[in-house]
Short mmCIF file of C-alpha atoms and ligand atoms in Angstrom, two decimals:
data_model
loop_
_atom_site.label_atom_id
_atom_site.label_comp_id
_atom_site.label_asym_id
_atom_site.label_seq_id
_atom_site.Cartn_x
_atom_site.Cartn_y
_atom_site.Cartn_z
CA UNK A 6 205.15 95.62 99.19
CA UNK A 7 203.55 92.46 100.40
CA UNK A 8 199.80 91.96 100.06
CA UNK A 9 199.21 92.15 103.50
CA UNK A 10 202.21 93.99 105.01
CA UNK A 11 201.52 95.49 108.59
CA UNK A 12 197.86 93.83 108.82
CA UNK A 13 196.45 92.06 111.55
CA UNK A 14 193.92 89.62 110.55
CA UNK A 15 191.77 86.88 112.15
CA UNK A 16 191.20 83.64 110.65
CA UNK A 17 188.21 81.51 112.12
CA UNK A 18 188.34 77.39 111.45
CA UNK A 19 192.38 77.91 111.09
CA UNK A 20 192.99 74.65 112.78
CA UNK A 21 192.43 72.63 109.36
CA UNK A 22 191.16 72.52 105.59
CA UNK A 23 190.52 76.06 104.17
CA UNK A 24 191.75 78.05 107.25
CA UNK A 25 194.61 76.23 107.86
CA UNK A 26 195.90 77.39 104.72
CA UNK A 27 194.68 80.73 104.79
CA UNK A 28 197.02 81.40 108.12
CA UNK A 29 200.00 80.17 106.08
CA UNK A 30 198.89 82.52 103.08
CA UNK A 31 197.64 85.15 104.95
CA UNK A 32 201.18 85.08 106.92
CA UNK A 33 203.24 84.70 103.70
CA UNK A 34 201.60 87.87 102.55
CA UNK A 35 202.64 89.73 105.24
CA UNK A 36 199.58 89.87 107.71
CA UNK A 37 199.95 89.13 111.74
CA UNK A 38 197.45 86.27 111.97
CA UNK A 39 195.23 85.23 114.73
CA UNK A 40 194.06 81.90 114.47
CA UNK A 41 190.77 80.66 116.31
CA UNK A 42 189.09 77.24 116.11
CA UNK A 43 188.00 74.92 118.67
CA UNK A 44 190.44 72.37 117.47
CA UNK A 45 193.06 73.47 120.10
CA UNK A 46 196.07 71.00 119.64
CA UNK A 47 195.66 71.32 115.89
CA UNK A 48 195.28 75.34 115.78
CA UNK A 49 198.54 75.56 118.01
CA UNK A 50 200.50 73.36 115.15
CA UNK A 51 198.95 75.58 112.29
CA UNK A 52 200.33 78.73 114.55
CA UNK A 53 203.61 76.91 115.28
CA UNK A 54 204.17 76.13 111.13
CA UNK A 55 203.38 80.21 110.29
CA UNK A 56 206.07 81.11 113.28
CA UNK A 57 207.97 78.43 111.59
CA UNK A 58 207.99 79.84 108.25
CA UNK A 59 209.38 83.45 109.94
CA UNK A 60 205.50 84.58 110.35
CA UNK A 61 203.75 85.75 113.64
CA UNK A 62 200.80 83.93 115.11
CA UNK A 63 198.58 83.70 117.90
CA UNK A 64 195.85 80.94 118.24
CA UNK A 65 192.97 81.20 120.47
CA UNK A 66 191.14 78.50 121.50
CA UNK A 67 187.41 79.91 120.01
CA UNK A 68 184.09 78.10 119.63
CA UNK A 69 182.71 81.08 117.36
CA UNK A 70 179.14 80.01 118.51
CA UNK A 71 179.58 81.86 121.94
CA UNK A 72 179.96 85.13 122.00
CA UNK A 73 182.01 85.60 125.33
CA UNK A 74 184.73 83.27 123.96
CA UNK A 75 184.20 85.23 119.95
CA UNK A 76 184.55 88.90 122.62
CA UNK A 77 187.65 87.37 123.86
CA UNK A 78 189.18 86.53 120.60
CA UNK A 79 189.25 90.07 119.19
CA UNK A 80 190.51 91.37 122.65
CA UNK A 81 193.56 88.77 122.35
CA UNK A 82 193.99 89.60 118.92
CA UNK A 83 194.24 93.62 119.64
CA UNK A 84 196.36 92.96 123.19
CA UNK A 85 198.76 91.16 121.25
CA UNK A 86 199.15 92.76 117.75
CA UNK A 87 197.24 96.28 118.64
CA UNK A 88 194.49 96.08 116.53
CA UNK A 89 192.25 94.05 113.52
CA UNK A 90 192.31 95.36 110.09
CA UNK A 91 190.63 92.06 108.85
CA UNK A 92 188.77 88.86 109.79
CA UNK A 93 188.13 85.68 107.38
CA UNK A 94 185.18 83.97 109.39
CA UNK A 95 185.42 80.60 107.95
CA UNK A 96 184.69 77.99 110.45
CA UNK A 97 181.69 75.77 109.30
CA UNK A 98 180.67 72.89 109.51
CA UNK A 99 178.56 70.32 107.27
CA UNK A 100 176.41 69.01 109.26
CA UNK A 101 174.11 65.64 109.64
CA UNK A 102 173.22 63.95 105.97
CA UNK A 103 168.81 63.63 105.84
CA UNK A 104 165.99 64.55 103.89
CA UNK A 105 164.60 67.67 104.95
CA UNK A 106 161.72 65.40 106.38
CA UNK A 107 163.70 64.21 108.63
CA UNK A 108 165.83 66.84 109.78
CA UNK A 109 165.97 67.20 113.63
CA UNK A 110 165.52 70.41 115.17
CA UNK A 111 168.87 69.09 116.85
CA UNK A 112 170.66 69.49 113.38
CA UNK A 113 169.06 72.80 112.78
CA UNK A 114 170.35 74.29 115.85
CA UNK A 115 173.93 72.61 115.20
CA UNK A 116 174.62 73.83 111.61
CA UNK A 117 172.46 77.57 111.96
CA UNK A 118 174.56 78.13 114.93
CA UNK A 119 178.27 77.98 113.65
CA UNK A 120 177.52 78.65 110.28
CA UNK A 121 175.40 81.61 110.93
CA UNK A 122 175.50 82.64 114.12
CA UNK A 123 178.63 82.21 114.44
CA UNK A 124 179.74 84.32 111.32
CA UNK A 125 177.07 86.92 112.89
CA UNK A 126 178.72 86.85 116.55
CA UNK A 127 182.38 87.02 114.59
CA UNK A 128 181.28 90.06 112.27
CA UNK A 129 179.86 92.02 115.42
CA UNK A 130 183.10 91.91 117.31
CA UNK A 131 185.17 92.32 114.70
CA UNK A 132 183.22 95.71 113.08
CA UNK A 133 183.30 97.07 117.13
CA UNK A 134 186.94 96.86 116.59
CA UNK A 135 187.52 98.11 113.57
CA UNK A 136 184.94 100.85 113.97
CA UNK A 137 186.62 101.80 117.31
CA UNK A 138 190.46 102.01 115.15
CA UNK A 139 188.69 104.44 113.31
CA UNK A 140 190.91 103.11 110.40
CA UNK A 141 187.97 100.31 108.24
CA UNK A 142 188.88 97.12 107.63
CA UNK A 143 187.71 94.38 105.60
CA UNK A 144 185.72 91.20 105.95
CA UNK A 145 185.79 88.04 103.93
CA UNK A 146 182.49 85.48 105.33
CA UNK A 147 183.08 82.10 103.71
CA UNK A 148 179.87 81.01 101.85
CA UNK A 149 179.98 78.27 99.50
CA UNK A 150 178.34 77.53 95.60
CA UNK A 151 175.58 76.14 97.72
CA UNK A 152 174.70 79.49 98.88
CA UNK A 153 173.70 80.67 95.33
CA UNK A 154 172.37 77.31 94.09
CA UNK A 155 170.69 74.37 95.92
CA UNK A 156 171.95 70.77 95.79
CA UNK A 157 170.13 67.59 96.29
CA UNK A 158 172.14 65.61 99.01
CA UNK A 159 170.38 65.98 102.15
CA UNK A 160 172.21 69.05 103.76
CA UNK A 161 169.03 71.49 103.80
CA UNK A 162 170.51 73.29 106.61
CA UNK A 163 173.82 73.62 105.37
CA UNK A 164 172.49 74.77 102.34
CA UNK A 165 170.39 77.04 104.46
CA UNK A 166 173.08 78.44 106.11
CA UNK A 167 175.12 79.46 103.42
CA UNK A 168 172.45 81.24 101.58
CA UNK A 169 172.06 83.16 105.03
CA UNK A 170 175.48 84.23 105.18
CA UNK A 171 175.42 85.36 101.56
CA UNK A 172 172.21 87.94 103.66
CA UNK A 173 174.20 88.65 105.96
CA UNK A 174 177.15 89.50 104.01
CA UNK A 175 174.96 92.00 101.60
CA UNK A 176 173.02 93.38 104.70
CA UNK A 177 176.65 94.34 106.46
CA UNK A 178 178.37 95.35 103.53
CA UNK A 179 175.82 98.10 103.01
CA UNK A 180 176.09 99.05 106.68
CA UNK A 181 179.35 99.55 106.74
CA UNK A 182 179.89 100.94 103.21
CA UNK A 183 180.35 104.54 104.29
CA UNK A 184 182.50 103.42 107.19
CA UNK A 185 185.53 102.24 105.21
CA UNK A 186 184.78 98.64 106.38
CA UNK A 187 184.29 95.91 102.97
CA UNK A 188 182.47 92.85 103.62
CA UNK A 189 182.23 90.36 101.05
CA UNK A 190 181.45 86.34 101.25
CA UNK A 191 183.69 83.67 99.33
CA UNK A 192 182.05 80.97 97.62
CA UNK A 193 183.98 78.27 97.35
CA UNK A 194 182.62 74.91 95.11
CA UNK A 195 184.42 71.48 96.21
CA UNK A 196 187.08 71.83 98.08
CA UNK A 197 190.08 69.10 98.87
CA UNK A 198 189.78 68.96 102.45
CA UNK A 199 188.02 66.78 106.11
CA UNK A 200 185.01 68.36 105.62
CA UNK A 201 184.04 67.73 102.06
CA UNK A 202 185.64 63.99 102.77
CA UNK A 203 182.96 64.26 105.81
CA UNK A 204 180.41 65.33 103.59
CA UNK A 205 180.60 62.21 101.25
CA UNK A 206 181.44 59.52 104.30
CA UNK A 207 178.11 60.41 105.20
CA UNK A 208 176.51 59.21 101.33
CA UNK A 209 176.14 62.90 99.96
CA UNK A 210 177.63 62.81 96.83
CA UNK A 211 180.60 60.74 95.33
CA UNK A 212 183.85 62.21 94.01
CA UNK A 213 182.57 61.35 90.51
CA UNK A 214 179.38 63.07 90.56
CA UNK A 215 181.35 66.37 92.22
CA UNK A 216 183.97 66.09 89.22
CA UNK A 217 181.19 66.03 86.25
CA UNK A 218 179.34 69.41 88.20
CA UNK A 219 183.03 71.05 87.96
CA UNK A 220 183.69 72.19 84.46
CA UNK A 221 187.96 72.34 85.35
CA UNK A 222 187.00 68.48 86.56
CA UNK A 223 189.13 68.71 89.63
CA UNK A 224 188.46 70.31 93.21
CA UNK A 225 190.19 73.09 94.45
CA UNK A 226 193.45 72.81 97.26
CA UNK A 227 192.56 75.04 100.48
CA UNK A 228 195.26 76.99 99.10
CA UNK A 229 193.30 78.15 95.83
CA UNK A 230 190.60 79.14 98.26
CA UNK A 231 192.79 80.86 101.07
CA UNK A 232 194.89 83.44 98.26
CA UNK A 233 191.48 85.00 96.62
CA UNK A 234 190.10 85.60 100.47
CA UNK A 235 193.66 87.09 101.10
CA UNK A 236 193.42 89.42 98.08
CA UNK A 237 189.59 90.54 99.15
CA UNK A 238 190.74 91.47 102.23
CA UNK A 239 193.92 93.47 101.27
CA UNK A 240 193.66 97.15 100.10
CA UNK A 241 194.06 95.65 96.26
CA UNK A 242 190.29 95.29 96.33
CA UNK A 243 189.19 98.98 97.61
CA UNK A 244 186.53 98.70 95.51
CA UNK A 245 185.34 95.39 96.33
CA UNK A 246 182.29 95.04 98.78
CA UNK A 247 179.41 93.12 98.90
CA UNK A 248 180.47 90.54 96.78
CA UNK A 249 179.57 86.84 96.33
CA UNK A 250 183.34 86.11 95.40
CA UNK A 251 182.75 82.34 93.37
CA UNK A 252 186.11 80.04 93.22
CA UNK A 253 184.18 77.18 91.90
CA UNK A 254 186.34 76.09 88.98
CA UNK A 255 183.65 77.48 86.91
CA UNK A 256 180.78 75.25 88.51
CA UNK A 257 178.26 77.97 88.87
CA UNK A 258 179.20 79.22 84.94
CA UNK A 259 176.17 76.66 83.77
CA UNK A 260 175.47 72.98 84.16
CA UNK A 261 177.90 70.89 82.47
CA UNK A 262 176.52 67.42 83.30
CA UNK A 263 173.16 68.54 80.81
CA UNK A 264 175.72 68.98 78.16
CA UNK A 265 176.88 65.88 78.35
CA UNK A 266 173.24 64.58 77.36
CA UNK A 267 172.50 63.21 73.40
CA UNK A 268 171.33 65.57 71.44
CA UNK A 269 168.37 63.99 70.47
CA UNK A 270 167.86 63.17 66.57
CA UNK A 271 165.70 65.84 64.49
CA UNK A 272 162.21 64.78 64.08
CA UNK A 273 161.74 64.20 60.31
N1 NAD B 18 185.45 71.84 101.56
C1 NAD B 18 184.55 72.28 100.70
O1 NAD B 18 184.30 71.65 99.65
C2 NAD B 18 183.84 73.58 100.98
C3 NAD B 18 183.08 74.14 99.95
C4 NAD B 18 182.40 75.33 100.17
C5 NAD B 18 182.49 75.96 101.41
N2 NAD B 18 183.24 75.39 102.41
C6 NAD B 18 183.29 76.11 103.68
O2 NAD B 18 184.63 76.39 103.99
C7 NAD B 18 184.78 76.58 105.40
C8 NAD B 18 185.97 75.79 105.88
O3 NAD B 18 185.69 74.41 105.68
P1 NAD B 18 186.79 73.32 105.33
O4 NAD B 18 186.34 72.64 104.11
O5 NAD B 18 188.15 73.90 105.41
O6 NAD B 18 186.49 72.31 106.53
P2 NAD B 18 187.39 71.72 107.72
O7 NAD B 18 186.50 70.79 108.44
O8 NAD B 18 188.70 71.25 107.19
O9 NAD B 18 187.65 73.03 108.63
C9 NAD B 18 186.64 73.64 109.38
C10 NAD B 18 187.23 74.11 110.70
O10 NAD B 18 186.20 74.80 111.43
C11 NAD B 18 186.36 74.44 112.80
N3 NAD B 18 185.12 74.66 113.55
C12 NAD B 18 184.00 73.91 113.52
N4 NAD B 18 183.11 74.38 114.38
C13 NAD B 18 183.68 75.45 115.00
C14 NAD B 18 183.27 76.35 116.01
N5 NAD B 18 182.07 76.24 116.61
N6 NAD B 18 184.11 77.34 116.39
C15 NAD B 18 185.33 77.45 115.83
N7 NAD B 18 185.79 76.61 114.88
C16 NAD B 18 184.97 75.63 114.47
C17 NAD B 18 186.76 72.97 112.76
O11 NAD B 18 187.35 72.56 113.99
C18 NAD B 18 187.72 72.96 111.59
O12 NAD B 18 189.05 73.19 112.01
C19 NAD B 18 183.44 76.16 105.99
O13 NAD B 18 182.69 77.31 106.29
C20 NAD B 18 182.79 75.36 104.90
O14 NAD B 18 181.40 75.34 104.98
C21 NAD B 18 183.91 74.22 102.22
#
């Protein structure tokens, strides 16, 4: 039987990058998905190419950073396929490029409140839901390498963020544990889509300097990211909760750039 056979899951960010290909793997395993982003014309596409490949879909138009629109979501999601029996709350976003000097409480606001609050709003509707089936569920939060180490490239509050969501993660999969409903967080390391292309546009990092962090020297298609968070959320991973779920090409495995250093010559 297929991975996801008979599930309904919501994917947040779906319109592009990591999500996008999460609804088509998600689908191809079986799962009704319900795609929100606020990326409207692109989300409708990403549903269009599921339906497309014989898959059902639903996108809603969601900015997961208000809660009456994230409220909405779920009820669309349960009036059209009867219920939620997962969620992959992935929408992020990277944020301005600064030294944590000059960070603007603008930028604080911005990144905290789709990357965290917006994971936090998501979770709370969803776990309503799936409490209210009676049934569990799971939950897959993405997080990102950053959230278990720090980087140098001027995205303190993205960094922040993750790390947060990583909390957040551990604080609801122990909430939830006797409840039947899994929560783990994805940690993806560089990732082949806008937002790491973004990310660099704006002077953090180069290609290069990503490459010699990666020990498999290449970064990861959406795609590599979007079948692990299918498999956490499927009933393959009962077992699985509270995880910080790394598909980093082995990046957080140790520091391969040091490596690379001369040994220096034995002192005589
Ligand atoms: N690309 C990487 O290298 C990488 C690495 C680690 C973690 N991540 C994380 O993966 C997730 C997906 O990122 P991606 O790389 O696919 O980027 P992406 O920019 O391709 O996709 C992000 C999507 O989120 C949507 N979004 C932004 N704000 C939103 C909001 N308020 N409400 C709803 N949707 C919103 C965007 O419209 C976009 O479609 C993010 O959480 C990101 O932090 C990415």
């Amino acid at each position: 039987m297929a991975l996801l056979a008979g599930k309904t899951a919501i994917i947040t960010g779906a319109s592009s990058g990591i999500g996008a290909a999460a609804a088509v793997v998600f689908a191809g395993h079986g799962a009704n998905v319900v795609l929100a982003d606020v990326n409207a014309d692109a989300g409708a596409e990403v549903a269009q190419l599921v339906q497309d490949g014989g898959g059902q879909a639903l996108f809603v138009a969601t900015d997961v950073t208000r809660e009456a629109e994230v409220a909405a979501l779920v009820r669309a999601a349960v009036a059209r396929f009867g219920r939620v029996d997962c969620a992959f709350n992935n929408a992020g976003i990277d944020g301005p490029v600064a030294g944590l000097e000059e960070h603007t409480e603008e930028n604080w606001d911005l990144v905290l409140g789709v990357n965290l609050k917006g994971v936090a709003l998501c979770m709370k509707h969803e776990v309503r839901q799936m409490l209210a089936q009676g049934g569990g569920g799971a939950i897959v939060n993405t997080a990102s390498v950053v959230a278990l180490m720090a980087v140098d490239a001027g995205i303190a509050p993205y960094v922040a963020s993750k790390h947060a969501v990583v909390g957040l993660t551990h604080t609801a999969a122990l909430e939830y544990a006797t409840r039947g409903i899994r929560v783990n967080a994805i940690c993806p390391g560089g990732v082949r889509t806008p937002l790491a292309e973004h990310v660099q546009q704006q002077g953090a990092g180069t290609d290069e300097l990503a490459l010699a962090m990666i020990p498999m020297r290449r970064l990861a298609e959406p795609r590599e990211i979007a079948e692990p968070a299918a498999w956490l959320c499927s009933d393959a991973a009962s077992y699985v909760t509270g995880s910080t779920f790394t598909v980093d090409g082995g990046m957080t495995t140790g520091h391969p750039t040091p490596l690379r250093v001369p040994v220096p010559e034995p002192r005589s």
